[in-house]
Tab-separated table of C-alpha atoms in Angstrom:
chain	number	residue	atom	x	y	z
A	1	MET	CA	24.991	5.430	-32.878
A	2	ASN	CA	24.788	1.710	-33.617
A	3	VAL	CA	21.575	-0.284	-33.695
A	4	PHE	CA	21.744	-4.064	-33.844
A	5	VAL	CA	18.641	-5.672	-35.302
A	6	ASN	CA	18.018	-9.356	-34.875
A	7	ALA	CA	15.661	-10.351	-37.670
A	8	ALA	CA	14.730	-13.450	-35.666
A	9	LEU	CA	12.507	-11.171	-33.594
A	10	LEU	CA	10.170	-11.044	-36.597
A	11	GLY	CA	10.122	-14.796	-36.932
A	12	PHE	CA	6.740	-15.079	-35.253
A	13	ILE	CA	5.152	-13.595	-38.393
A	14	PRO	CA	4.258	-16.467	-40.741
A	15	ARG	CA	6.111	-16.390	-44.048
A	16	GLY	CA	2.831	-16.387	-45.950
A	17	VAL	CA	1.614	-13.299	-44.092
A	18	LYS	CA	4.832	-11.407	-44.819
A	19	LYS	CA	4.658	-12.399	-48.467
A	20	SER	CA	1.048	-11.237	-48.685
A	21	LEU	CA	1.899	-7.885	-47.076
A	22	MET	CA	4.746	-7.257	-49.511
A	23	ALA	CA	2.389	-8.025	-52.382
A	24	LEU	CA	0.438	-4.870	-51.470
A	25	ALA	CA	1.556	-1.875	-53.527
A	26	PRO	CA	1.222	0.670	-50.642
A	27	VAL	CA	3.422	-1.486	-48.399
A	28	ARG	CA	6.094	-1.766	-51.088
A	29	ARG	CA	6.002	1.981	-51.679
A	30	VAL	CA	6.345	2.722	-47.965
A	31	ARG	CA	9.304	0.360	-47.715
A	32	ALA	CA	10.952	1.923	-50.760
A	33	ALA	CA	10.408	5.434	-49.363
A	34	VAL	CA	11.901	4.531	-45.973
A	35	MET	CA	14.944	2.896	-47.548
A	36	LYS	CA	15.425	5.887	-49.854
A	37	ASP	CA	15.320	8.313	-46.925
A	38	LEU	CA	17.878	6.163	-45.105
A	39	GLY	CA	20.066	6.048	-48.191
A	40	LEU	CA	20.082	2.246	-48.235
A	41	PRO	CA	19.497	-0.119	-51.182
A	42	GLU	CA	16.522	-2.434	-50.733
A	43	ASP	CA	18.772	-5.434	-51.427
A	44	ILE	CA	20.350	-4.916	-48.020
A	45	LEU	CA	17.218	-6.348	-46.389
A	46	THR	CA	18.236	-9.758	-47.733
A	47	PHE	CA	21.339	-9.674	-45.540
A	48	VAL	CA	19.827	-8.382	-42.283
A	49	ASN	CA	20.147	-11.816	-40.687
A	50	TYR	CA	22.512	-13.386	-43.205
A	51	PRO	CA	24.580	-16.129	-41.513
A	52	THR	CA	28.197	-15.037	-41.958
A	53	ARG	CA	31.298	-16.819	-40.647
A	54	PHE	CA	34.848	-15.600	-41.074
A	55	ASP	CA	37.066	-18.725	-41.060
A	56	ASP	CA	40.709	-17.887	-40.406
A	57	ARG	CA	41.871	-21.285	-39.136
A	58	ASP	CA	44.259	-21.847	-42.041
A	59	THR	CA	45.723	-18.377	-41.538
A	60	GLN	CA	46.188	-18.924	-37.830
A	61	ARG	CA	48.006	-22.227	-38.479
A	62	ALA	CA	50.298	-20.549	-40.983
A	63	LEU	CA	51.147	-17.756	-38.544
A	64	LYS	CA	51.651	-20.034	-35.559
A	65	GLY	CA	55.022	-19.486	-33.920
A	66	SER	CA	55.604	-16.172	-35.719
A	67	SER	CA	55.298	-12.645	-34.367
A	68	ILE	CA	52.463	-11.915	-36.781
A	69	ALA	CA	48.901	-12.023	-35.496
A	70	CYS	CA	45.595	-11.549	-37.266
A	71	PRO	CA	44.069	-8.339	-35.865
A	72	PRO	CA	40.496	-8.226	-34.597
A	73	LEU	CA	37.979	-7.377	-37.304
A	74	LYS	CA	36.884	-4.162	-35.550
A	75	ASP	CA	40.434	-2.801	-35.883
A	76	TYR	CA	40.452	-2.819	-39.677
A	77	ALA	CA	36.804	-3.091	-40.747
A	78	TRP	CA	36.614	0.668	-41.117
A	79	ARG	CA	39.279	0.526	-43.844
A	80	LEU	CA	37.149	-1.879	-45.867
A	81	TRP	CA	34.122	0.366	-45.414
A	82	ASP	CA	36.161	3.449	-46.341
A	83	TYR	CA	37.385	1.775	-49.527
A	84	TRP	CA	33.844	0.779	-50.461
A	85	GLU	CA	32.555	4.321	-49.918
A	86	ARG	CA	35.335	5.869	-51.980
A	87	HIS	CA	35.450	3.406	-54.874
A	88	LEU	CA	32.519	0.961	-54.968
A	89	ASP	CA	29.427	2.830	-53.742
A	90	PRO	CA	26.954	3.040	-56.692
A	91	ALA	CA	25.933	6.527	-55.466
A	92	LEU	CA	29.337	7.812	-56.592
A	93	LYS	CA	28.083	7.729	-60.179
A	94	ILE	CA	25.222	10.086	-59.365
A	95	ASP	CA	25.881	13.819	-59.521
A	96	HIS	CA	24.418	15.153	-56.279
A	97	SER	CA	25.556	18.724	-56.915
A	98	LEU	CA	23.194	21.590	-57.691
A	99	LYS	CA	24.610	21.735	-61.204
A	100	GLY	CA	23.960	18.054	-61.716
A	101	THR	CA	20.386	18.553	-60.517
A	102	VAL	CA	19.231	21.592	-62.493
A	103	ALA	CA	21.495	21.529	-65.565
A	104	GLY	CA	19.384	21.306	-68.694
A	105	LYS	CA	16.180	21.927	-66.713
A	106	VAL	CA	13.684	24.779	-66.833
A	107	VAL	CA	13.691	26.561	-63.477
A	108	LEU	CA	11.134	29.229	-62.554
A	109	VAL	CA	11.548	31.461	-59.495
A	110	THR	CA	8.788	33.785	-58.300
A	111	GLY	CA	9.588	36.901	-56.289
A	112	GLY	CA	12.823	37.482	-58.176
A	113	SER	CA	12.845	41.244	-57.662
A	114	SER	CA	14.781	41.140	-54.401
A	115	GLY	CA	15.455	39.236	-51.196
A	116	ILE	CA	15.206	35.448	-51.119
A	117	GLY	CA	13.875	35.133	-54.669
A	118	LEU	CA	16.707	37.178	-56.159
A	119	ALA	CA	19.360	35.327	-54.159
A	120	ALA	CA	17.856	31.962	-55.141
A	121	ALA	CA	17.722	32.920	-58.818
A	122	CYS	CA	21.379	33.980	-58.787
A	123	LYS	CA	22.392	30.824	-56.866
A	124	LEU	CA	20.623	28.584	-59.344
A	125	ALA	CA	22.013	30.573	-62.273
A	126	GLU	CA	25.543	29.701	-61.142
A	127	ALA	CA	24.659	26.056	-61.744
A	128	LYS	CA	22.277	26.263	-64.683
A	129	LYS	CA	23.377	29.411	-66.546
A	130	GLN	CA	19.807	30.474	-67.386
A	131	ILE	CA	16.974	30.980	-64.911
A	132	LEU	CA	13.472	32.349	-65.400
A	133	ALA	CA	12.251	34.690	-62.668
A	134	PHE	CA	8.900	36.366	-62.053
A	135	ALA	CA	9.705	39.832	-60.734
A	136	LYS	CA	6.720	42.073	-60.084
A	137	ASN	CA	8.863	45.167	-60.618
A	138	GLY	CA	10.611	43.743	-63.677
A	139	GLY	CA	14.269	44.436	-64.299
A	140	ARG	CA	17.202	42.066	-64.770
A	141	ALA	CA	18.530	40.633	-61.561
A	142	ASP	CA	21.575	39.079	-63.180
A	143	ALA	CA	23.001	38.549	-66.650
A	144	GLN	CA	21.984	34.882	-66.459
A	145	VAL	CA	18.555	35.494	-64.904
A	146	HIS	CA	15.722	36.290	-67.299
A	147	ALA	CA	13.335	38.444	-65.266
A	148	TYR	CA	9.728	38.967	-66.356
A	149	ALA	CA	7.402	41.575	-64.890
A	150	VAL	CA	4.467	39.420	-63.782
A	151	ASP	CA	2.257	40.050	-60.748
A	152	ILE	CA	1.228	36.558	-59.687
A	153	SER	CA	-1.598	37.959	-57.564
A	154	ASP	CA	-3.255	38.961	-60.868
A	155	ASP	CA	-4.744	35.961	-62.671
A	156	ALA	CA	-4.846	37.115	-66.307
A	157	PRO	CA	-1.176	38.069	-66.872
A	158	THR	CA	0.008	35.093	-64.846
A	159	GLN	CA	-2.013	32.617	-66.907
A	160	ALA	CA	-0.926	34.279	-70.129
A	161	PHE	CA	2.751	34.025	-69.277
A	162	ILE	CA	2.513	30.436	-68.026
A	163	GLY	CA	0.761	29.523	-71.264
A	164	TRP	CA	3.598	31.102	-73.256
A	165	LEU	CA	6.155	29.338	-71.060
A	166	ASN	CA	4.510	25.938	-71.545
A	167	ASP	CA	4.219	26.410	-75.305
A	168	THR	CA	7.735	27.799	-75.781
A	169	LEU	CA	9.858	25.863	-73.285
A	170	GLY	CA	7.732	22.782	-72.770
A	171	GLY	CA	6.842	23.524	-69.167
A	172	VAL	CA	8.809	23.840	-65.943
A	173	ASP	CA	10.985	21.266	-64.175
A	174	PHE	CA	11.623	23.218	-60.952
A	175	LEU	CA	9.326	25.870	-59.479
A	176	ILE	CA	10.513	28.012	-56.553
A	177	ASN	CA	7.566	29.882	-55.003
A	178	SER	CA	9.375	32.696	-53.212
A	179	ALA	CA	7.077	35.645	-53.873
A	180	GLY	CA	5.440	36.958	-50.736
A	181	ARG	CA	4.687	39.879	-48.464
A	182	SER	CA	4.704	40.161	-44.702
A	183	ILE	CA	2.651	42.350	-42.370
A	184	ARG	CA	3.638	42.714	-38.722
A	185	ARG	CA	0.634	44.218	-37.014
A	186	ALA	CA	-1.422	43.168	-33.986
A	187	ILE	CA	-5.013	42.132	-34.598
A	188	GLU	CA	-6.200	44.767	-32.134
A	189	THR	CA	-4.800	47.456	-34.411
A	190	SER	CA	-6.176	45.776	-37.561
A	191	TYR	CA	-9.922	45.940	-36.932
A	192	ASP	CA	-10.346	48.419	-39.797
A	193	ARG	CA	-7.660	46.867	-41.998
A	194	PHE	CA	-9.252	43.690	-43.322
A	195	HIS	CA	-7.583	44.429	-46.652
A	196	ASP	CA	-4.278	43.449	-45.012
A	197	PHE	CA	-5.526	39.874	-44.757
A	198	GLU	CA	-6.941	39.892	-48.276
A	199	ARG	CA	-3.821	41.162	-50.037
A	200	THR	CA	-1.512	38.929	-48.010
A	201	MET	CA	-3.581	35.843	-48.798
A	202	GLN	CA	-3.882	36.903	-52.437
A	203	LEU	CA	-0.111	36.836	-52.956
A	204	ASN	CA	1.310	34.406	-50.399
A	205	CYS	CA	-1.285	31.692	-50.899
A	206	PHE	CA	-3.435	32.207	-54.000
A	207	GLY	CA	-0.572	33.573	-56.113
A	208	CYS	CA	1.689	30.617	-55.373
A	209	ILE	CA	-1.115	28.138	-55.955
A	210	ARG	CA	-2.009	29.889	-59.207
A	211	VAL	CA	1.509	29.486	-60.589
A	212	THR	CA	1.841	25.925	-59.313
A	213	MET	CA	-1.428	24.798	-60.867
A	214	GLY	CA	-0.336	26.385	-64.113
A	215	VAL	CA	2.838	24.280	-64.357
A	216	LEU	CA	1.543	21.045	-62.786
A	217	PRO	CA	-0.079	19.635	-65.957
A	218	GLY	CA	3.266	19.790	-67.754
A	219	MET	CA	5.057	18.130	-64.823
A	220	VAL	CA	2.480	15.347	-64.710
A	221	ALA	CA	2.791	14.784	-68.464
A	222	LYS	CA	6.573	14.402	-68.107
A	223	LYS	CA	6.149	12.396	-64.879
A	224	LYS	CA	8.741	14.560	-63.136
A	225	GLY	CA	8.956	17.948	-61.504
A	226	HIS	CA	9.670	19.563	-58.157
A	227	VAL	CA	7.971	22.468	-56.391
A	228	VAL	CA	9.650	24.358	-53.545
A	229	ASN	CA	7.317	26.540	-51.463
A	230	ILE	CA	8.873	29.132	-49.163
A	231	SER	CA	6.866	29.084	-45.953
A	232	SER	CA	7.793	30.541	-42.577
A	233	ILE	CA	9.031	29.507	-39.162
A	234	GLY	CA	6.007	31.461	-37.951
A	235	VAL	CA	3.732	28.623	-39.111
A	236	LEU	CA	5.504	26.350	-36.603
A	237	THR	CA	5.655	28.858	-33.752
A	238	ASN	CA	2.391	30.775	-34.410
A	239	ALA	CA	4.162	34.088	-33.955
A	240	PRO	CA	2.003	36.916	-32.523
A	241	ARG	CA	1.504	40.062	-34.653
A	242	PHE	CA	1.822	38.002	-37.839
A	243	SER	CA	-1.745	36.695	-38.052
A	244	ALA	CA	-2.207	37.718	-41.699
A	245	TYR	CA	1.198	36.453	-42.812
A	246	VAL	CA	1.148	33.201	-40.823
A	247	ALA	CA	-2.423	32.430	-41.906
A	248	SER	CA	-1.482	32.822	-45.584
A	249	LYS	CA	1.610	30.637	-45.241
A	250	ALA	CA	-0.238	28.026	-43.168
A	251	ALA	CA	-2.880	27.806	-45.899
A	252	LEU	CA	-0.138	27.272	-48.497
A	253	ASP	CA	1.442	24.586	-46.298
A	254	ALA	CA	-1.865	22.737	-46.008
A	255	TRP	CA	-2.471	22.941	-49.752
A	256	THR	CA	1.046	21.625	-50.383
A	257	ARG	CA	0.486	18.615	-48.127
A	258	CYS	CA	-2.708	17.778	-50.010
A	259	ALA	CA	-1.029	18.232	-53.395
A	260	SER	CA	1.990	16.118	-52.445
A	261	SER	CA	-0.339	13.280	-51.485
A	262	GLU	CA	-2.200	13.486	-54.784
A	263	PHE	CA	0.881	13.609	-57.016
A	264	ALA	CA	3.221	11.282	-55.083
A	265	ASP	CA	2.756	8.447	-57.591
A	266	VAL	CA	3.343	10.455	-60.781
A	267	GLY	CA	6.865	11.751	-60.144
A	268	VAL	CA	5.934	15.254	-58.955
A	269	THR	CA	7.363	16.160	-55.551
A	270	PHE	CA	7.019	19.102	-53.156
A	271	THR	CA	9.241	20.670	-50.500
A	272	THR	CA	8.066	23.164	-47.895
A	273	ILE	CA	10.762	25.342	-46.332
A	274	ASN	CA	9.750	26.855	-42.995
A	275	MET	CA	12.198	29.690	-43.451
A	276	PRO	CA	13.491	31.565	-40.395
A	277	LEU	CA	13.791	35.348	-40.402
A	278	VAL	CA	15.853	36.539	-43.380
A	279	ARG	CA	17.515	39.929	-43.728
A	280	THR	CA	15.558	41.271	-46.715
A	281	PRO	CA	13.866	44.563	-47.654
A	282	MET	CA	10.574	43.005	-46.483
A	283	ILE	CA	11.625	43.202	-42.813
A	284	ALA	CA	13.432	46.554	-43.090
A	285	PRO	CA	10.508	48.681	-41.778
A	286	THR	CA	10.571	46.797	-38.454
A	287	LYS	CA	13.526	48.398	-36.712
A	288	ILE	CA	13.652	45.996	-33.760
A	289	TYR	CA	14.783	43.275	-36.166
A	290	ALA	CA	18.186	44.963	-36.210
A	291	ASN	CA	18.961	43.160	-32.951
A	292	VAL	CA	17.402	39.753	-33.584
A	293	PRO	CA	18.952	36.769	-35.381
A	294	THR	CA	18.471	36.686	-39.142
A	295	LEU	CA	19.780	34.706	-42.073
A	296	SER	CA	21.304	36.382	-45.092
A	297	PRO	CA	19.489	35.970	-48.442
A	298	GLU	CA	22.441	33.873	-49.612
A	299	GLU	CA	22.011	31.476	-46.681
A	300	ALA	CA	18.313	31.210	-47.523
A	301	ALA	CA	19.271	30.458	-51.134
A	302	ASP	CA	21.465	27.600	-49.874
A	303	MET	CA	18.385	26.067	-48.215
A	304	ILE	CA	16.513	26.326	-51.521
A	305	ALA	CA	19.414	24.655	-53.330
A	306	GLN	CA	19.287	21.845	-50.763
A	307	ALA	CA	15.557	21.463	-51.433
A	308	CYS	CA	16.189	21.113	-55.174
A	309	VAL	CA	18.954	18.539	-54.772
A	310	GLU	CA	17.608	16.370	-51.945
A	311	LYS	CA	13.867	16.954	-52.472
A	312	PRO	CA	12.833	16.463	-48.831
A	313	VAL	CA	9.210	16.882	-47.796
A	314	ARG	CA	10.109	19.697	-45.408
A	315	ILE	CA	13.105	21.766	-44.375
A	316	ALA	CA	12.932	23.473	-41.006
A	317	THR	CA	15.487	24.718	-38.518
A	318	ARG	CA	15.813	22.921	-35.197
A	319	LEU	CA	14.650	26.113	-33.514
A	320	GLY	CA	11.466	26.065	-35.589
A	321	VAL	CA	10.734	22.424	-34.842
A	322	PHE	CA	11.423	23.034	-31.149
A	323	GLY	CA	8.952	25.927	-31.231
A	324	GLU	CA	6.301	23.651	-32.748
A	325	VAL	CA	6.493	21.090	-29.932
A	326	PRO	CA	4.833	23.176	-27.149
A	327	HIS	CA	1.859	23.979	-29.381
A	328	ALA	CA	1.369	20.243	-29.944
A	329	PHE	CA	1.824	18.974	-26.387
A	330	VAL	CA	1.203	21.916	-24.022
A	331	PRO	CA	-0.837	24.419	-26.048
A	332	ARG	CA	-1.942	26.421	-23.007
A	333	VAL	CA	1.654	26.946	-21.916
A	334	ALA	CA	2.596	27.874	-25.485
A	335	GLN	CA	-0.155	30.502	-25.505
A	336	ILE	CA	1.119	32.043	-22.270
A	337	VAL	CA	4.691	32.222	-23.578
A	338	SER	CA	3.545	33.724	-26.886
A	339	ASN	CA	1.323	36.233	-25.109
A	340	THR	CA	4.239	37.283	-22.895
A	341	THR	CA	6.442	38.016	-25.890
A	342	PHE	CA	3.505	39.721	-27.622
A	343	ARG	CA	3.154	42.198	-24.769
A	344	MET	CA	6.919	42.573	-24.471
A	345	PHE	CA	7.551	43.702	-28.048
A	346	PRO	CA	5.438	46.571	-29.453
A	347	ASP	CA	4.144	47.087	-32.965
A	348	SER	CA	6.607	48.584	-35.419
A	349	SER	CA	6.513	52.304	-36.022
A	350	ALA	CA	4.896	51.763	-39.416
A	351	ALA	CA	2.165	49.559	-37.942
A	352	SER	CA	1.406	51.725	-34.925
A	353	GLY	CA	1.523	55.050	-36.750
A	354	ASP	CA	4.406	56.341	-34.619
A	355	LYS	CA	6.240	58.968	-36.680
A	356	SER	CA	9.397	58.889	-34.550
A	357	GLY	CA	10.513	55.578	-36.065
A	358	LYS	CA	12.069	54.448	-32.791
A	359	PRO	CA	10.611	51.291	-31.186
A	360	LYS	CA	10.028	51.587	-27.455
A	361	LEU	CA	11.403	48.425	-25.891
A	362	SER	CA	11.247	47.391	-22.274
A	363	ALA	CA	14.355	46.265	-20.421
A	364	GLU	CA	13.077	42.678	-20.630
A	365	ALA	CA	12.685	42.949	-24.413
A	366	VAL	CA	16.215	44.284	-24.825
A	367	ALA	CA	17.564	41.465	-22.645
A	368	MET	CA	15.734	38.843	-24.723
A	369	GLN	CA	17.053	40.357	-27.948
A	370	GLN	CA	20.627	40.127	-26.695
A	371	MET	CA	20.108	36.576	-25.434
A	372	MET	CA	18.726	35.402	-28.784
A	373	ARG	CA	21.258	37.155	-31.013
A	374	GLY	CA	22.839	34.710	-33.415
A	375	ILE	CA	20.429	31.894	-32.601
A	376	HIS	CA	18.861	30.700	-35.838
A	377	PHE	CA	19.922	27.042	-35.875
């Protein structure tokens, strides 16, 4: 896609007004952020409407009467651009690999016992050699992953370990909040199970915030640091039967947005990953997931690596973003669609108390499963 911008269109704005606007710090920061996201140097703005003339009259006179002709610029311009990208682009001197990002840094991963946290810790260890991981059940996930048995839903041991970490290693450079639990149970079968909401919120939201607030002072002091929070696609789609889980992740998302606004000017950045369904032990009790699209833990770890390298504000699949649109523009329709799928798929055997362990699916539910298999883009 090509977009041609004629800077003369902005000529109606007096020069003094433009100069005054650019003197405002927020305006300069917004411009710098936009140019950074586009991958363009700010100097390029000087040449948006730069008067350029390619004069080949002498060349044409020299070639007159010969079989040699000067080709149109569009036929060879790409070669000039290709040469610049391969040899002259200043970005070539920057190591954009995971190793170049985390080497020599202190990286802390929560939820390192299994699933996404374990895969992320091992992925990062390939680049950094040594990774710290909070694993509630303890154990060593990998020879290069130092696992510590810390339950982040418990304040005292968490604060004690973070204090030791800050004193011994000088704080954390990258924090990956992967610890979490999921409960798939309809609200109508949860009237006497309020503790489900309490324990889910305690770990998924309060636990992650507890660890983050423990390492933030050190990041602020160094004026650098990055926090990656593992959220869920369910926050975008408001998935039925996940009220406890989605509520806890939505609360973490909201807190992250507030925190990113407060720390944007001190070098501390945040990324929220609205992770799609991942094939981990957490989803194993729900048997119907055997026929729905899932990512592998390694694929989820790749998304976390991307978050560490590129530091975007949010990472979400196109399917997740598409699912968010109806709730924003046609909420009533979104409710009807969600309610239809809610009635179509039953509670898991564990949630409903069914001892048989076999989910009872309607023909429509089976058809939808088959239609959606492999779709997690």
